[in-house]
CSV table of C-alpha atoms and ligand atoms in Angstrom, one decimal:
chain,number,residue,atom,x,y,z
A,199,MET,CA,11.0,-0.7,-10.9
A,200,GLN,CA,8.5,1.4,-8.9
A,201,ALA,CA,6.1,3.4,-11.1
A,202,SER,CA,4.2,5.1,-8.3
A,203,PRO,CA,4.6,5.7,-4.5
A,204,ASP,CA,1.8,3.2,-3.8
A,205,VAL,CA,3.6,0.2,-5.4
A,206,SER,CA,6.9,-1.5,-4.5
A,207,PRO,CA,9.5,-3.1,-6.7
A,208,ALA,CA,9.2,-6.9,-7.1
A,209,LYS,CA,12.7,-7.2,-5.6
A,210,TRP,CA,11.6,-5.3,-2.5
A,211,HIS,CA,8.6,-7.6,-1.9
A,212,LEU,CA,11.0,-10.6,-2.1
A,213,ALA,CA,13.4,-9.1,0.3
A,214,HIS,CA,10.9,-7.6,2.8
A,215,THR,CA,9.0,-10.8,3.3
A,216,THR,CA,12.3,-12.5,4.0
A,217,TRP,CA,13.4,-9.8,6.4
A,218,PHE,CA,10.1,-10.4,8.3
A,219,PHE,CA,11.2,-13.9,9.2
A,220,GLU,CA,14.8,-12.8,10.0
A,221,GLN,CA,13.8,-9.8,12.1
A,222,PHE,CA,10.9,-11.2,14.1
A,223,ILE,CA,11.9,-14.9,14.4
A,224,LEU,CA,15.6,-15.6,13.7
A,225,LYS,CA,17.1,-12.6,15.4
A,226,ASN,CA,14.9,-12.8,18.5
A,227,HIS,CA,14.7,-16.6,18.9
A,228,ALA,CA,17.5,-18.5,17.1
A,229,GLU,CA,20.6,-19.0,19.1
A,230,ASN,CA,23.8,-17.5,17.7
A,231,TYR,CA,22.0,-16.4,14.5
A,232,GLU,CA,24.2,-14.6,12.1
A,233,GLU,CA,22.6,-12.0,9.9
A,234,PHE,CA,22.9,-12.4,6.2
A,235,SER,CA,23.8,-8.7,6.0
A,236,LYS,CA,23.9,-5.9,8.5
A,237,ASP,CA,22.1,-3.7,5.9
A,238,SER,CA,18.8,-5.7,5.7
A,239,ASN,CA,17.0,-3.7,8.4
A,240,ALA,CA,17.8,-0.4,6.9
A,241,LEU,CA,16.6,-1.6,3.5
A,242,TYR,CA,13.6,-3.7,4.3
A,243,ASN,CA,11.9,-2.4,7.4
A,244,SER,CA,8.5,-1.3,5.9
A,245,TYR,CA,6.8,0.6,8.7
A,246,TYR,CA,7.9,-0.7,12.1
A,247,GLU,CA,8.9,2.3,14.2
A,248,THR,CA,10.2,-0.1,16.9
A,249,GLN,CA,12.6,-1.7,14.5
A,250,GLY,CA,14.8,1.2,13.6
A,251,LYS,CA,15.0,3.7,10.8
A,252,ILE,CA,12.5,3.4,8.0
A,253,PHE,CA,13.5,4.0,4.4
A,254,PRO,CA,10.8,6.1,2.5
A,255,LYS,CA,8.4,3.8,0.7
A,256,SER,CA,8.2,6.2,-2.2
A,257,GLN,CA,11.9,5.7,-2.9
A,258,ARG,CA,12.2,1.9,-2.9
A,259,GLY,CA,12.6,1.9,-6.6
A,260,LEU,CA,15.8,3.9,-6.3
A,261,ILE,CA,17.6,1.1,-4.4
A,262,SER,CA,19.7,-0.6,-7.1
A,263,ARG,CA,21.8,-2.6,-4.7
A,264,PRO,CA,21.6,-5.4,-3.5
A,265,THR,CA,20.9,-6.9,-6.9
A,266,VAL,CA,18.1,-9.3,-7.7
A,267,ALA,CA,20.6,-12.2,-7.6
A,268,GLU,CA,21.8,-11.1,-4.1
A,269,THR,CA,18.1,-10.8,-3.0
A,270,PHE,CA,17.5,-14.4,-4.0
A,271,ALA,CA,20.6,-15.4,-2.1
A,272,TYR,CA,19.2,-13.6,0.9
A,273,ARG,CA,15.9,-15.5,0.6
A,274,ASP,CA,17.8,-18.8,0.3
A,275,TYR,CA,19.9,-18.1,3.3
A,276,VAL,CA,17.0,-17.1,5.5
A,277,GLU,CA,14.9,-20.0,4.4
A,278,GLN,CA,17.6,-22.5,5.2
A,279,GLN,CA,18.1,-20.8,8.6
A,280,VAL,CA,14.4,-20.9,9.4
A,281,GLU,CA,14.2,-24.6,8.4
A,282,ALA,CA,17.3,-25.4,10.6
A,283,PHE,CA,15.8,-23.4,13.5
A,284,LEU,CA,12.4,-25.3,13.3
A,285,GLN,CA,14.2,-28.6,13.2
A,286,THR,CA,16.3,-27.9,16.3
A,287,THR,CA,14.0,-25.8,18.4
A,288,PRO,CA,10.9,-26.9,20.3
A,289,LEU,CA,7.8,-25.3,18.6
A,290,THR,CA,6.4,-23.1,21.3
A,291,GLU,CA,3.1,-21.4,20.8
A,292,GLU,CA,4.9,-18.1,20.4
A,293,ILE,CA,7.1,-19.4,17.6
A,294,ALA,CA,4.2,-21.2,15.9
A,295,ASP,CA,2.2,-17.9,16.0
A,296,LEU,CA,5.1,-15.9,14.6
A,297,MET,CA,5.6,-18.4,11.8
A,298,GLU,CA,1.9,-18.2,11.0
A,299,VAL,CA,2.0,-14.4,10.9
A,300,GLY,CA,5.1,-14.6,8.7
A,301,LEU,CA,3.4,-16.9,6.2
A,302,GLN,CA,0.2,-14.9,6.1
A,303,HIS,CA,2.3,-11.8,5.7
A,304,GLU,CA,4.1,-13.3,2.7
A,305,GLN,CA,0.7,-14.2,1.2
A,306,GLN,CA,-0.3,-10.6,1.4
A,307,HIS,CA,2.8,-9.6,-0.4
A,308,GLN,CA,2.3,-12.3,-3.0
A,309,GLU,CA,-0.9,-10.4,-3.8
A,310,LEU,CA,0.8,-7.1,-3.8
A,311,LEU,CA,3.5,-8.5,-6.1
A,312,ILE,CA,0.8,-9.0,-8.7
A,313,THR,CA,-1.1,-5.7,-8.3
A,314,ASP,CA,2.2,-3.8,-8.2
A,315,THR,CA,3.7,-5.6,-11.1
A,316,LYS,CA,0.5,-4.8,-13.1
A,317,TYR,CA,0.8,-1.1,-12.3
A,318,ASN,CA,4.5,-1.1,-13.1
A,319,PHE,CA,4.0,-2.7,-16.6
A,320,SER,CA,0.9,-0.5,-17.3
A,321,ILE,CA,3.2,2.5,-17.6
A,322,ASN,CA,4.8,1.0,-20.7
A,323,PRO,CA,3.2,2.5,-23.8
A,324,THR,CA,3.5,-0.9,-25.6
A,325,ASN,CA,1.1,-2.5,-23.1
A,326,PRO,CA,3.2,-5.7,-22.7
A,327,ALA,CA,1.4,-9.0,-22.3
A,328,ILE,CA,3.3,-10.8,-19.4
A,329,ILE,CA,1.1,-14.0,-19.3
A,330,PRO,CA,-0.9,-15.9,-22.0
A,331,ASP,CA,-4.3,-14.7,-23.0
A,332,HIS,CA,-7.2,-16.2,-21.0
A,333,LEU,CA,-10.4,-15.8,-23.0
A,334,SER,CA,-13.5,-16.1,-20.9
A,335,GLU,CA,-16.7,-17.1,-22.7
A,336,THR,CA,-18.6,-17.3,-19.5
A,337,THR,CA,-21.7,-15.2,-19.0
A,338,ALA,CA,-22.3,-13.4,-15.7
A,339,ALA,CA,-25.3,-14.7,-13.6
A,340,PRO,CA,-28.1,-12.0,-13.3
A,341,ARG,CA,-28.2,-10.0,-10.1
A,342,GLU,CA,-30.7,-11.3,-7.5
A,343,TRP,CA,-31.1,-10.1,-3.9
A,344,LEU,CA,-30.6,-11.9,-0.6
A,345,THR,CA,-32.8,-10.4,2.0
A,346,PHE,CA,-32.1,-10.4,5.7
A,347,GLU,CA,-34.4,-9.5,8.6
A,348,GLU,CA,-33.3,-7.3,11.4
A,349,GLY,CA,-31.8,-9.0,14.4
A,350,LEU,CA,-28.7,-9.5,16.5
A,351,THR,CA,-25.7,-11.1,14.9
A,352,GLU,CA,-22.1,-11.9,15.7
A,353,ILE,CA,-19.2,-10.3,13.8
A,354,GLY,CA,-15.5,-11.1,14.0
A,355,THR,CA,-13.6,-14.1,15.3
A,356,ASN,CA,-11.7,-15.3,18.3
A,357,ASN,CA,-9.8,-17.9,16.3
A,358,ILE,CA,-6.1,-17.1,16.6
A,359,HIS,CA,-5.1,-20.0,14.2
A,360,PHE,CA,-5.6,-17.9,12.1
A,361,SER,CA,-7.0,-14.5,12.1
A,362,PHE,CA,-5.3,-11.0,12.1
A,363,ASP,CA,-5.8,-9.0,15.3
A,364,ASN,CA,-8.1,-6.6,13.4
A,365,GLU,CA,-10.7,-9.3,13.0
A,366,ARG,CA,-11.0,-9.9,16.7
A,367,PRO,CA,-12.9,-10.3,19.0
A,368,VAL,CA,-16.3,-11.7,18.3
A,369,HIS,CA,-18.9,-9.1,19.2
A,370,LYS,CA,-22.6,-8.5,18.9
A,371,TYR,CA,-24.0,-6.3,16.2
A,372,TRP,CA,-27.5,-5.2,15.4
A,373,ILE,CA,-28.5,-5.8,11.7
A,374,HIS,CA,-31.2,-3.6,10.2
A,375,PRO,CA,-33.3,-5.2,7.4
A,376,PHE,CA,-31.3,-5.2,4.2
A,377,SER,CA,-30.7,-6.9,0.9
A,378,ILE,CA,-27.4,-7.7,-0.7
A,379,ALA,CA,-26.7,-8.5,-4.3
A,380,THR,CA,-25.8,-12.1,-5.3
A,381,VAL,CA,-23.2,-11.0,-7.8
A,382,PRO,CA,-20.8,-8.0,-8.2
A,383,VAL,CA,-21.4,-5.2,-10.6
A,384,THR,CA,-20.3,-5.9,-14.1
A,385,ASN,CA,-18.3,-3.9,-16.7
A,386,ARG,CA,-21.5,-3.7,-18.7
A,387,GLU,CA,-23.4,-2.0,-15.9
A,388,TYR,CA,-20.4,0.3,-15.2
A,389,MET,CA,-20.2,1.3,-18.9
A,390,ASN,CA,-23.8,2.3,-18.6
A,391,PHE,CA,-22.9,4.5,-15.7
A,392,ILE,CA,-20.2,6.1,-17.8
A,393,GLU,CA,-22.4,6.6,-20.9
A,394,ASP,CA,-25.1,8.1,-18.7
A,395,GLY,CA,-22.7,10.8,-17.6
A,396,GLY,CA,-21.8,9.3,-14.2
A,397,TYR,CA,-18.4,11.0,-14.1
A,398,LYS,CA,-20.0,14.4,-15.1
A,399,GLU,CA,-22.8,14.7,-12.5
A,400,ALA,CA,-21.6,16.0,-9.1
A,401,GLY,CA,-24.9,14.8,-7.5
A,402,TYR,CA,-23.7,11.2,-7.5
A,403,TRP,CA,-20.4,11.9,-5.7
A,404,LEU,CA,-19.0,12.5,-2.3
A,405,SER,CA,-17.4,15.9,-2.1
A,406,GLU,CA,-13.8,14.5,-1.8
A,407,GLY,CA,-14.5,12.1,-4.7
A,408,TRP,CA,-15.8,14.8,-7.0
A,409,SER,CA,-12.7,16.9,-6.3
A,410,ILE,CA,-10.5,14.0,-7.4
A,411,VAL,CA,-12.7,13.3,-10.5
A,412,LYS,CA,-12.1,16.9,-11.6
A,413,GLN,CA,-8.4,17.1,-10.5
A,414,GLU,CA,-7.4,13.8,-12.0
A,415,GLN,CA,-9.9,14.0,-14.9
A,416,TRP,CA,-11.2,10.5,-14.1
A,417,GLU,CA,-13.7,9.2,-16.6
A,418,ALA,CA,-13.4,5.5,-16.3
A,419,PRO,CA,-11.7,2.8,-14.0
A,420,LEU,CA,-7.9,2.7,-13.8
A,421,TYR,CA,-6.3,1.0,-16.8
A,422,TRP,CA,-9.2,1.8,-19.1
A,423,GLU,CA,-8.7,3.7,-22.4
A,424,LYS,CA,-11.1,4.4,-25.2
A,425,HIS,CA,-10.1,3.6,-28.9
A,426,GLU,CA,-12.5,4.3,-31.7
A,427,GLY,CA,-15.5,4.4,-29.4
A,428,GLU,CA,-14.7,1.1,-27.6
A,429,TRP,CA,-13.3,0.6,-24.1
A,430,TYR,CA,-10.1,-1.3,-23.6
A,431,ALA,CA,-8.3,-2.2,-20.4
A,432,TYR,CA,-4.8,-3.2,-19.6
A,433,SER,CA,-4.1,-6.4,-17.7
A,434,LEU,CA,-1.1,-8.6,-17.4
A,435,GLN,CA,-2.6,-10.3,-20.5
A,436,GLY,CA,-2.0,-7.0,-22.4
A,437,LEU,CA,-4.5,-4.4,-23.7
A,438,LYS,CA,-7.8,-6.1,-24.4
A,439,LYS,CA,-11.4,-5.0,-25.1
A,440,VAL,CA,-13.3,-4.7,-21.9
A,441,ASN,CA,-15.4,-7.8,-21.4
A,442,PRO,CA,-18.9,-6.6,-20.3
A,443,GLU,CA,-19.5,-9.8,-18.4
A,444,GLU,CA,-16.6,-9.4,-16.0
A,445,PRO,CA,-16.9,-7.7,-12.6
A,446,VAL,CA,-15.8,-4.1,-12.8
A,447,THR,CA,-12.5,-3.5,-11.1
A,448,HIS,CA,-9.8,-0.9,-10.3
A,449,ILE,CA,-12.2,1.6,-9.0
A,450,SER,CA,-11.9,3.8,-6.0
A,451,TYR,CA,-14.3,3.9,-3.0
A,452,TYR,CA,-15.6,7.1,-4.4
A,453,GLU,CA,-16.5,5.5,-7.8
A,454,ALA,CA,-18.1,2.5,-6.1
A,455,ASP,CA,-20.2,4.8,-4.0
A,456,ALA,CA,-21.1,7.1,-6.9
A,457,PHE,CA,-22.1,4.1,-9.0
A,458,SER,CA,-24.3,2.7,-6.2
A,459,ARG,CA,-26.1,6.1,-5.9
A,460,TRP,CA,-26.6,6.3,-9.7
A,461,ALA,CA,-28.0,2.7,-9.7
A,462,GLY,CA,-30.4,3.6,-6.9
A,463,PHE,CA,-28.8,1.5,-4.2
A,464,ARG,CA,-25.9,1.7,-1.8
A,465,LEU,CA,-22.7,-0.2,-0.7
A,466,PRO,CA,-23.1,-2.8,2.1
A,467,THR,CA,-21.6,-2.3,5.5
A,468,GLU,CA,-18.8,-4.7,6.4
A,469,GLN,CA,-21.1,-6.3,9.0
A,470,GLU,CA,-23.9,-6.8,6.4
A,471,TRP,CA,-21.3,-8.4,4.1
A,472,GLU,CA,-20.1,-10.8,6.8
A,473,HIS,CA,-23.6,-11.6,8.1
A,474,ALA,CA,-24.7,-12.5,4.5
A,475,PHE,CA,-21.7,-14.6,3.5
A,476,SER,CA,-20.1,-16.1,6.6
A,477,GLY,CA,-21.8,-19.4,5.8
A,478,TYR,CA,-20.4,-19.6,2.2
A,479,SER,CA,-17.3,-21.7,1.5
A,480,THR,CA,-14.4,-19.6,0.3
A,481,GLU,CA,-14.6,-20.7,-3.3
A,482,GLY,CA,-14.3,-18.5,-6.4
A,483,HIS,CA,-11.7,-17.1,-8.8
A,484,PHE,CA,-8.4,-16.7,-6.9
A,485,VAL,CA,-4.7,-16.2,-7.8
A,486,GLU,CA,-4.4,-20.0,-8.3
A,487,ALA,CA,-6.2,-19.6,-11.6
A,488,GLU,CA,-3.1,-17.6,-12.8
A,489,THR,CA,-5.2,-15.2,-14.9
A,490,TYR,CA,-4.5,-12.2,-12.6
A,491,HIS,CA,-7.8,-10.8,-13.9
A,492,PRO,CA,-11.4,-11.1,-12.8
A,493,ALA,CA,-13.7,-13.7,-14.5
A,494,PRO,CA,-17.4,-13.4,-15.1
A,495,VAL,CA,-19.3,-14.7,-12.0
A,496,ASP,CA,-21.5,-17.5,-13.4
A,497,LYS,CA,-22.0,-19.2,-10.0
A,498,PRO,CA,-23.5,-16.7,-7.5
A,499,GLU,CA,-22.4,-19.0,-4.6
A,500,HIS,CA,-18.8,-17.9,-5.5
A,501,VAL,CA,-18.9,-14.7,-3.4
A,502,TYR,CA,-15.2,-14.9,-2.6
A,503,GLY,CA,-12.3,-14.0,-5.0
A,504,ASN,CA,-12.5,-12.0,-8.2
A,505,VAL,CA,-12.7,-8.5,-6.8
A,506,TRP,CA,-12.3,-7.0,-3.3
A,507,GLU,CA,-15.6,-5.4,-2.6
A,508,TRP,CA,-15.7,-1.9,-1.1
A,509,THR,CA,-17.9,-1.6,1.9
A,510,ARG,CA,-19.2,1.7,3.4
A,511,SER,CA,-17.5,0.9,6.7
A,512,PRO,CA,-14.5,2.9,7.8
A,513,TYR,CA,-11.6,0.8,9.0
A,514,ALA,CA,-11.7,1.1,12.8
A,515,PRO,CA,-11.2,-1.2,15.8
A,516,TYR,CA,-13.9,-3.6,16.8
A,517,PRO,CA,-15.3,-3.3,20.4
A,518,ASN,CA,-12.7,-4.7,22.9
A,519,ASN,CA,-10.1,-5.1,20.2
A,520,ARG,CA,-6.5,-5.3,21.4
A,521,PRO,CA,-3.5,-4.9,19.1
A,522,LEU,CA,-0.9,-7.6,19.3
A,523,GLU,CA,1.8,-7.3,22.0
A,524,GLY,CA,5.2,-6.0,21.0
A,525,ALA,CA,6.5,-4.9,17.6
A,526,LEU,CA,3.7,-6.7,15.7
A,527,GLY,CA,1.2,-4.4,17.4
A,528,GLU,CA,2.2,-2.1,14.6
A,529,TYR,CA,1.0,-4.6,12.0
A,530,ASN,CA,-2.7,-3.4,11.7
A,531,ALA,CA,-3.8,-1.2,14.5
A,532,LYS,CA,-1.9,2.0,13.6
A,533,PHE,CA,-3.6,2.2,10.1
A,534,MET,CA,-7.1,2.6,11.5
A,535,SER,CA,-7.8,6.0,10.2
A,536,ASN,CA,-8.9,7.4,6.8
A,537,GLN,CA,-9.3,4.0,5.1
A,538,MET,CA,-12.4,1.9,4.1
A,539,VAL,CA,-12.9,-1.8,4.6
A,540,LEU,CA,-13.0,-4.2,1.6
A,541,ARG,CA,-14.2,-7.8,1.8
A,542,GLY,CA,-14.0,-11.1,0.0
A,543,GLY,CA,-10.6,-11.4,-1.7
A,544,SER,CA,-9.6,-11.0,-5.4
A,545,CYS,CA,-8.2,-12.7,-8.4
A,546,ALA,CA,-4.8,-11.9,-6.9
A,547,THR,CA,-5.5,-13.3,-3.4
A,548,PRO,CA,-4.3,-16.8,-2.5
A,549,GLN,CA,-7.4,-18.9,-1.8
A,550,SER,CA,-6.1,-20.1,1.5
A,551,HIS,CA,-5.6,-16.5,2.7
A,552,ILE,CA,-9.3,-15.4,2.7
A,553,ARG,CA,-12.0,-16.0,5.2
A,554,SER,CA,-15.4,-14.5,6.0
A,555,THR,CA,-14.0,-12.3,8.8
A,556,TYR,CA,-11.1,-11.0,6.8
A,557,ARG,CA,-10.8,-7.2,6.7
A,558,ASN,CA,-8.8,-5.6,3.9
A,559,PHE,CA,-8.4,-1.8,3.9
A,560,PHE,CA,-7.4,1.0,1.5
A,561,PRO,CA,-7.6,4.7,1.3
A,562,PRO,CA,-10.8,5.7,-0.5
A,563,GLU,CA,-9.1,7.2,-3.6
A,564,LYS,CA,-6.8,4.2,-4.3
A,565,ARG,CA,-7.5,2.2,-7.5
A,566,TRP,CA,-4.6,-0.1,-8.2
A,567,GLN,CA,-6.0,-3.1,-6.2
A,568,PHE,CA,-8.6,-5.4,-7.7
A,569,SER,CA,-11.4,-3.5,-6.1
A,570,GLY,CA,-15.0,-3.8,-7.2
A,571,ILE,CA,-18.7,-3.3,-6.2
A,572,ARG,CA,-21.4,-5.4,-4.6
A,573,LEU,CA,-24.7,-3.5,-4.2
A,574,ALA,CA,-26.9,-3.4,-1.1
A,575,LYS,CA,-30.2,-1.8,-0.2
A,576,ASP,CA,-32.4,-1.0,2.8
A,577,GLU,CA,-35.6,-3.1,3.3
B,255,FE2,FE1,4.8,-6.2,4.9
């Protein structure tokens, strides 16, 4: 099923990640490769203009054939073909790089599989619990501030094993004095914003955000509903009372920005985020915990995982950035308009997928990702 144009059916994610290996590795590099089906490209090409006609994303849920069983057969076939190819072909740098991109791409879709599945089930009025309840008794650590002096820093990476092209190259950046919070904003703080009329006061909001608040009648994060004066939120664990200790999530950039103004602070830039946390190990609450829901941050050194943190930085190319050559040049570069950068990974991100230079990006009004807030301030 596909409950909104933003999400994809689970079956499509399974097939599209398979298509990626078939289209970019097997068809171009494996001798005498025979396609599983001549229809795969028409069905599973997501957005690559160089690879033929693109089926509209918003209608993926209407594709009832191939079946789920046939989709798994496609996966099995391509996996066997890739294994045979790797066993019989010398591993050139080009093939190794393509395999790495294919695997990283599949990790991105593993995350989307969770966020999209959550959205799809959320439409069901019975609020189905798909996984067991994970009660968290942990208390969130209090917010403290890490302060940085002004100075020159280096942002980005030159490491191609592995980074995406949008993280490259390393470049200089002048940091102005700032402080960044040790922990993300909690549901308790966000409920205070709501109770204080945060969604009713235009003064906190960017103009586009205020228009959407009025048009969509937003009064809380996505998945929240109020019953007898108490906030509840849907997760894959079912509908549960909002835990005030957890980081707030499923908010748009506009809500993150409005909250930060209400609180008297601001969002960090992506460079401030990277400058502050590049020395931290990538530990925290990731998809491997299998709760598919944020957990209270009791260890402030766990700055990764839990919720993607909106930054105030627009998603744009770094100085001297070059998109990849060929079809994969379409992977990141063409999306560099009208989106904001998020940092740090979430409870749906595979832990091995995240790094300090990783740039995620979404349009400012989107809320179905595990997106949250880390505050910053000028010094
Ligand atoms: Fe994809």
